[in-house]
mmCIF file of C-alpha atoms in Angstrom:
data_model
loop_
_atom_site.group_PDB
_atom_site.id
_atom_site.type_symbol
_atom_site.label_atom_id
_atom_site.label_comp_id
_atom_site.label_asym_id
_atom_site.label_seq_id
_atom_site.Cartn_x
_atom_site.Cartn_y
_atom_site.Cartn_z
ATOM 1 C CA MET A 1 86.369 136.751 137.294
ATOM 2 C CA PRO A 2 85.362 133.889 139.637
ATOM 3 C CA SER A 3 81.721 132.947 140.156
ATOM 4 C CA TYR A 4 79.999 133.932 143.411
ATOM 5 C CA GLU A 5 80.310 130.367 144.626
ATOM 6 C CA GLN A 6 84.023 130.289 143.844
ATOM 7 C CA LEU A 7 84.518 133.672 145.506
ATOM 8 C CA ARG A 8 82.722 132.481 148.645
ATOM 9 C CA GLU A 9 85.086 129.539 148.854
ATOM 10 C CA ILE A 10 88.172 131.693 148.303
ATOM 11 C CA LEU A 11 86.987 134.215 150.903
ATOM 12 C CA ASP A 12 86.078 131.753 153.656
ATOM 13 C CA PRO A 13 86.251 133.909 156.822
ATOM 14 C CA ALA A 14 88.079 131.154 158.689
ATOM 15 C CA THR A 15 91.035 131.234 156.296
ATOM 16 C CA THR A 16 90.977 134.823 155.003
ATOM 17 C CA VAL A 17 92.838 137.890 156.254
ATOM 18 C CA LEU A 18 92.056 141.433 155.136
ATOM 19 C CA MET A 19 95.144 143.637 154.925
ATOM 20 C CA THR A 20 95.096 147.426 154.678
ATOM 21 C CA VAL A 21 98.289 148.918 153.274
ATOM 22 C CA GLU A 22 99.561 152.326 154.409
ATOM 23 C CA CYS A 23 96.056 153.602 155.186
ATOM 24 C CA GLN A 24 97.594 155.979 157.689
ATOM 25 C CA GLN A 25 96.920 159.643 158.285
ATOM 26 C CA GLY A 26 100.268 160.817 156.927
ATOM 27 C CA VAL A 27 99.573 159.060 153.621
ATOM 28 C CA VAL A 28 95.812 159.160 152.961
ATOM 29 C CA GLY A 29 94.676 161.596 155.653
ATOM 30 C CA THR A 30 93.736 165.251 155.294
ATOM 31 C CA GLU A 31 97.291 166.348 156.179
ATOM 32 C CA SER A 32 99.067 163.840 153.964
ATOM 33 C CA ALA A 33 102.695 163.979 152.894
ATOM 34 C CA LEU A 34 101.364 162.901 149.490
ATOM 35 C CA PRO A 35 98.307 165.094 148.853
ATOM 36 C CA GLU A 36 97.762 163.873 145.273
ATOM 37 C CA LEU A 37 97.610 160.269 146.446
ATOM 38 C CA ALA A 38 95.435 161.173 149.420
ATOM 39 C CA ASP A 39 93.014 163.071 147.172
ATOM 40 C CA GLU A 40 92.792 160.133 144.791
ATOM 41 C CA ALA A 41 92.230 157.625 147.598
ATOM 42 C CA ARG A 42 89.405 159.747 148.922
ATOM 43 C CA SER A 43 87.787 161.039 145.727
ATOM 44 C CA SER A 44 87.823 157.612 144.066
ATOM 45 C CA GLY A 45 86.024 156.081 147.030
ATOM 46 C CA ALA A 46 88.894 153.667 147.683
ATOM 47 C CA LEU A 47 89.391 154.755 151.295
ATOM 48 C CA VAL A 48 85.681 154.474 152.045
ATOM 49 C CA ASN A 49 85.640 151.023 150.455
ATOM 50 C CA VAL A 50 88.565 149.928 152.616
ATOM 51 C CA ALA A 51 86.624 151.107 155.666
ATOM 52 C CA ARG A 52 83.549 149.166 154.516
ATOM 53 C CA LEU A 53 85.572 146.009 154.071
ATOM 54 C CA VAL A 54 87.217 146.416 157.483
ATOM 55 C CA ALA A 55 83.829 146.937 159.161
ATOM 56 C CA ALA A 56 82.413 143.842 157.462
ATOM 57 C CA ALA A 57 85.485 141.822 158.401
ATOM 58 C CA HIS A 58 85.052 142.802 162.036
ATOM 59 C CA LEU A 59 81.403 141.739 161.958
ATOM 60 C CA GLY A 60 82.123 138.507 160.118
ATOM 61 C CA GLY A 61 85.068 137.298 162.149
ATOM 62 C CA VAL A 62 87.656 137.896 159.422
ATOM 63 C CA GLN A 63 91.104 138.770 160.756
ATOM 64 C CA VAL A 64 92.230 142.305 159.857
ATOM 65 C CA LEU A 65 95.865 143.352 159.560
ATOM 66 C CA HIS A 66 96.969 146.969 159.123
ATOM 67 C CA ALA A 67 100.388 147.412 157.502
ATOM 68 C CA VAL A 68 101.961 150.752 158.425
ATOM 69 C CA ALA A 69 105.111 152.348 157.004
ATOM 70 C CA GLU A 70 107.045 154.551 159.388
ATOM 71 C CA ARG A 71 110.541 155.722 160.260
ATOM 72 C CA ARG A 72 112.463 156.553 163.399
ATOM 73 C CA PRO A 73 113.102 160.264 164.051
ATOM 74 C CA ASP A 74 116.816 159.609 163.590
ATOM 75 C CA GLY A 75 116.204 157.640 160.394
ATOM 76 C CA ARG A 76 118.216 154.637 161.592
ATOM 77 C CA GLY A 77 117.470 151.483 159.625
ATOM 78 C CA ALA A 78 115.613 153.279 156.833
ATOM 79 C CA ASN A 79 116.449 152.643 153.185
ATOM 80 C CA ARG A 80 118.247 155.266 151.122
ATOM 81 C CA ASN A 81 118.986 153.126 148.088
ATOM 82 C CA ALA A 82 116.240 154.449 145.811
ATOM 83 C CA ARG A 83 115.002 157.838 144.689
ATOM 84 C CA LEU A 84 111.656 157.253 146.407
ATOM 85 C CA PHE A 85 113.277 156.975 149.837
ATOM 86 C CA ARG A 86 115.424 160.054 149.366
ATOM 87 C CA ALA A 87 112.404 162.072 148.206
ATOM 88 C CA ALA A 88 110.407 160.922 151.243
ATOM 89 C CA GLU A 89 113.068 162.327 153.561
ATOM 90 C CA ARG A 90 112.345 165.806 152.178
ATOM 91 C CA LEU A 91 108.549 165.710 152.475
ATOM 92 C CA PRO A 92 106.924 168.220 154.853
ATOM 93 C CA VAL A 93 105.025 165.456 156.668
ATOM 94 C CA GLN A 94 107.166 162.612 158.004
ATOM 95 C CA GLN A 95 105.848 159.160 158.924
ATOM 96 C CA LEU A 96 107.556 159.188 162.319
ATOM 97 C CA SER A 97 106.972 156.428 164.847
ATOM 98 C CA GLY A 98 104.502 157.421 167.543
ATOM 99 C CA THR A 99 103.059 160.421 165.705
ATOM 100 C CA THR A 100 99.588 161.075 164.331
ATOM 101 C CA ALA A 101 100.923 160.481 160.826
ATOM 102 C CA VAL A 102 101.226 156.728 161.430
ATOM 103 C CA ARG A 103 97.782 156.249 162.953
ATOM 104 C CA ILE A 104 95.169 154.524 160.808
ATOM 105 C CA ALA A 105 93.137 157.160 158.988
ATOM 106 C CA PRO A 106 89.382 157.645 159.361
ATOM 107 C CA PRO A 107 86.925 156.323 158.377
ATOM 108 C CA ILE A 108 88.786 153.039 158.918
ATOM 109 C CA GLU A 109 88.294 151.685 162.422
ATOM 110 C CA VAL A 110 90.849 149.565 164.246
ATOM 111 C CA ALA A 111 89.482 146.838 166.513
ATOM 112 C CA GLU A 112 91.257 145.345 169.498
ATOM 113 C CA GLU A 113 91.683 142.033 167.702
ATOM 114 C CA ASP A 114 93.347 143.597 164.638
ATOM 115 C CA PHE A 115 97.044 143.202 163.959
ATOM 116 C CA VAL A 116 99.034 146.379 163.326
ATOM 117 C CA VAL A 117 102.401 145.642 161.718
ATOM 118 C CA ARG A 118 104.854 148.512 161.420
ATOM 119 C CA ARG A 119 107.904 148.510 159.169
ATOM 120 C CA LEU A 120 110.936 150.798 159.240
ATOM 121 C CA HIS A 121 112.422 149.842 155.895
ATOM 122 C CA GLY A 122 111.743 148.653 152.378
ATOM 123 C CA LEU A 123 108.847 148.854 149.974
ATOM 124 C CA SER A 124 106.807 145.797 150.881
ATOM 125 C CA PRO A 125 104.262 145.388 153.678
ATOM 126 C CA ILE A 126 105.198 141.690 153.831
ATOM 127 C CA ALA A 127 108.886 141.094 153.051
ATOM 128 C CA GLY A 128 111.076 141.599 156.102
ATOM 129 C CA THR A 129 108.115 142.034 158.476
ATOM 130 C CA ASP A 130 106.101 139.821 160.849
ATOM 131 C CA VAL A 131 103.190 139.568 158.401
ATOM 132 C CA ASP A 132 103.928 136.108 156.966
ATOM 133 C CA ALA A 133 104.340 134.503 160.396
ATOM 134 C CA LEU A 134 101.143 136.120 161.664
ATOM 135 C CA LEU A 135 99.188 134.985 158.608
ATOM 136 C CA ARG A 136 100.362 131.410 158.990
ATOM 137 C CA ASN A 137 99.645 131.383 162.715
ATOM 138 C CA VAL A 138 95.998 132.342 162.131
ATOM 139 C CA GLY A 139 95.582 129.778 159.354
ATOM 140 C CA CYS A 140 95.420 132.229 156.477
ATOM 141 C CA ARG A 141 95.145 130.898 152.936
ATOM 142 C CA THR A 142 93.670 133.988 151.252
ATOM 143 C CA LEU A 143 94.987 137.522 151.661
ATOM 144 C CA ILE A 144 92.815 140.451 150.578
ATOM 145 C CA VAL A 145 95.049 143.406 149.713
ATOM 146 C CA THR A 146 93.638 146.946 149.994
ATOM 147 C CA GLY A 147 94.978 150.483 150.388
ATOM 148 C CA VAL A 148 97.815 152.387 148.691
ATOM 149 C CA SER A 149 99.598 152.734 146.545
ATOM 150 C CA ALA A 150 98.949 150.901 143.305
ATOM 151 C CA ASN A 151 102.275 152.342 142.183
ATOM 152 C CA VAL A 152 104.517 150.564 144.696
ATOM 153 C CA ALA A 153 103.278 148.932 147.913
ATOM 154 C CA ILE A 154 100.182 147.177 146.543
ATOM 155 C CA PRO A 155 101.964 145.250 143.765
ATOM 156 C CA ASN A 156 104.777 144.456 146.210
ATOM 157 C CA ALA A 157 102.255 142.991 148.646
ATOM 158 C CA VAL A 158 100.476 140.965 145.965
ATOM 159 C CA PHE A 159 103.691 139.518 144.527
ATOM 160 C CA ASP A 160 105.031 138.651 147.972
ATOM 161 C CA ALA A 161 101.743 137.001 148.979
ATOM 162 C CA VAL A 162 101.694 134.871 145.842
ATOM 163 C CA ASN A 163 105.365 133.929 146.210
ATOM 164 C CA LEU A 164 104.658 132.788 149.769
ATOM 165 C CA GLY A 165 101.797 130.553 148.649
ATOM 166 C CA TYR A 166 98.756 132.662 149.564
ATOM 167 C CA THR A 167 95.848 133.348 147.244
ATOM 168 C CA ALA A 168 95.843 137.109 146.709
ATOM 169 C CA VAL A 169 92.539 138.919 146.245
ATOM 170 C CA VAL A 170 92.407 142.557 145.147
ATOM 171 C CA PRO A 171 89.155 144.549 145.317
ATOM 172 C CA ALA A 172 90.082 146.961 142.518
ATOM 173 C CA ASP A 173 87.913 149.762 143.915
ATOM 174 C CA ALA A 174 89.638 149.553 147.323
ATOM 175 C CA ILE A 175 93.129 150.447 146.098
ATOM 176 C CA ALA A 176 94.440 153.745 144.741
ATOM 177 C CA GLY A 177 97.473 155.170 142.993
ATOM 178 C CA VAL A 178 98.526 158.161 140.929
ATOM 179 C CA PRO A 179 97.753 159.297 138.361
ATOM 180 C CA ALA A 180 94.148 158.107 138.483
ATOM 181 C CA ASP A 181 94.343 156.144 135.239
ATOM 182 C CA TYR A 182 97.405 154.218 136.400
ATOM 183 C CA THR A 183 95.508 152.021 138.869
ATOM 184 C CA PRO A 184 93.144 150.331 136.385
ATOM 185 C CA ALA A 185 96.063 149.806 134.001
ATOM 186 C CA MET A 186 98.125 148.179 136.756
ATOM 187 C CA VAL A 187 95.201 145.980 137.764
ATOM 188 C CA ARG A 188 94.407 144.937 134.207
ATOM 189 C CA ASN A 189 97.926 144.357 132.944
ATOM 190 C CA THR A 190 99.744 143.118 136.039
ATOM 191 C CA LEU A 191 97.715 142.258 139.135
ATOM 192 C CA ALA A 192 95.059 140.347 137.211
ATOM 193 C CA LEU A 193 97.752 137.906 136.100
ATOM 194 C CA VAL A 194 98.533 136.801 139.660
ATOM 195 C CA ALA A 195 95.580 137.800 141.863
ATOM 196 C CA THR A 196 91.834 137.335 141.955
ATOM 197 C CA VAL A 197 90.525 140.770 141.006
ATOM 198 C CA THR A 198 87.110 141.620 142.369
ATOM 199 C CA THR A 199 85.139 144.542 143.847
ATOM 200 C CA THR A 200 84.178 145.686 147.312
ATOM 201 C CA GLU A 201 80.541 144.772 146.712
ATOM 202 C CA GLU A 202 81.466 141.271 145.594
ATOM 203 C CA VAL A 203 83.582 140.682 148.684
ATOM 204 C CA LEU A 204 80.822 141.985 150.950
ATOM 205 C CA GLY A 205 78.312 139.823 149.123
ATOM 206 C CA ALA A 206 80.484 136.729 149.487
ATOM 207 C CA TRP A 207 80.664 137.256 153.237
ATOM 208 C CA LYS A 208 76.908 137.845 153.537
ATOM 209 C CA ARG A 209 75.646 134.925 151.469
ATOM 210 C CA PRO A 210 75.002 131.653 153.312
ATOM 211 C CA ARG A 211 77.322 128.786 152.446
ATOM 212 C CA ARG A 212 76.155 125.451 151.165
ATOM 213 C CA ALA A 213 75.876 122.769 153.793
ATOM 214 C CA GLY A 214 78.223 119.802 153.672
#
């Protein structure tokens, strides 16, 4: 765990981007296609913590990027090469472009200056999307990864960020997966090897504390 001073340096607002992953109504909302995951994201406090981080980022001038997974009504371009994709096609709630299901879920607020990046294929919020180019164009060096799920999209995002040269930061209480005990195991045994693992409070504290002059 880095010291507060080290964390402040890593989380410099000028070079940090906060990314929310699949925090959309059809995934973590009250009418989710994945009710077990939605319940865990809400009952664990992860969704509220994501909202707190987004609000603080807006106040502190930290760029926010919302990564949304969706599909066309005709399914064109969507993957079918894994069991997960085929199961998703049969869910009662579909993440269709332009529907309520792909809107960012409350209590997270989307500001005008936020990026919203939508993908029609794959498992990663970064690979095969505009995310890397956007991060580089805003001078990002540190990417904070939040949202769901710790089972698939979160580790994909962390690995891709590290492979692309970014410092990945994971507030462990602002991500969720199923079952509930899987997330801490994933963080401890996998994400901690490649990312800076922290908490929502520590990130908020790093953004609030004054920086040393010169």
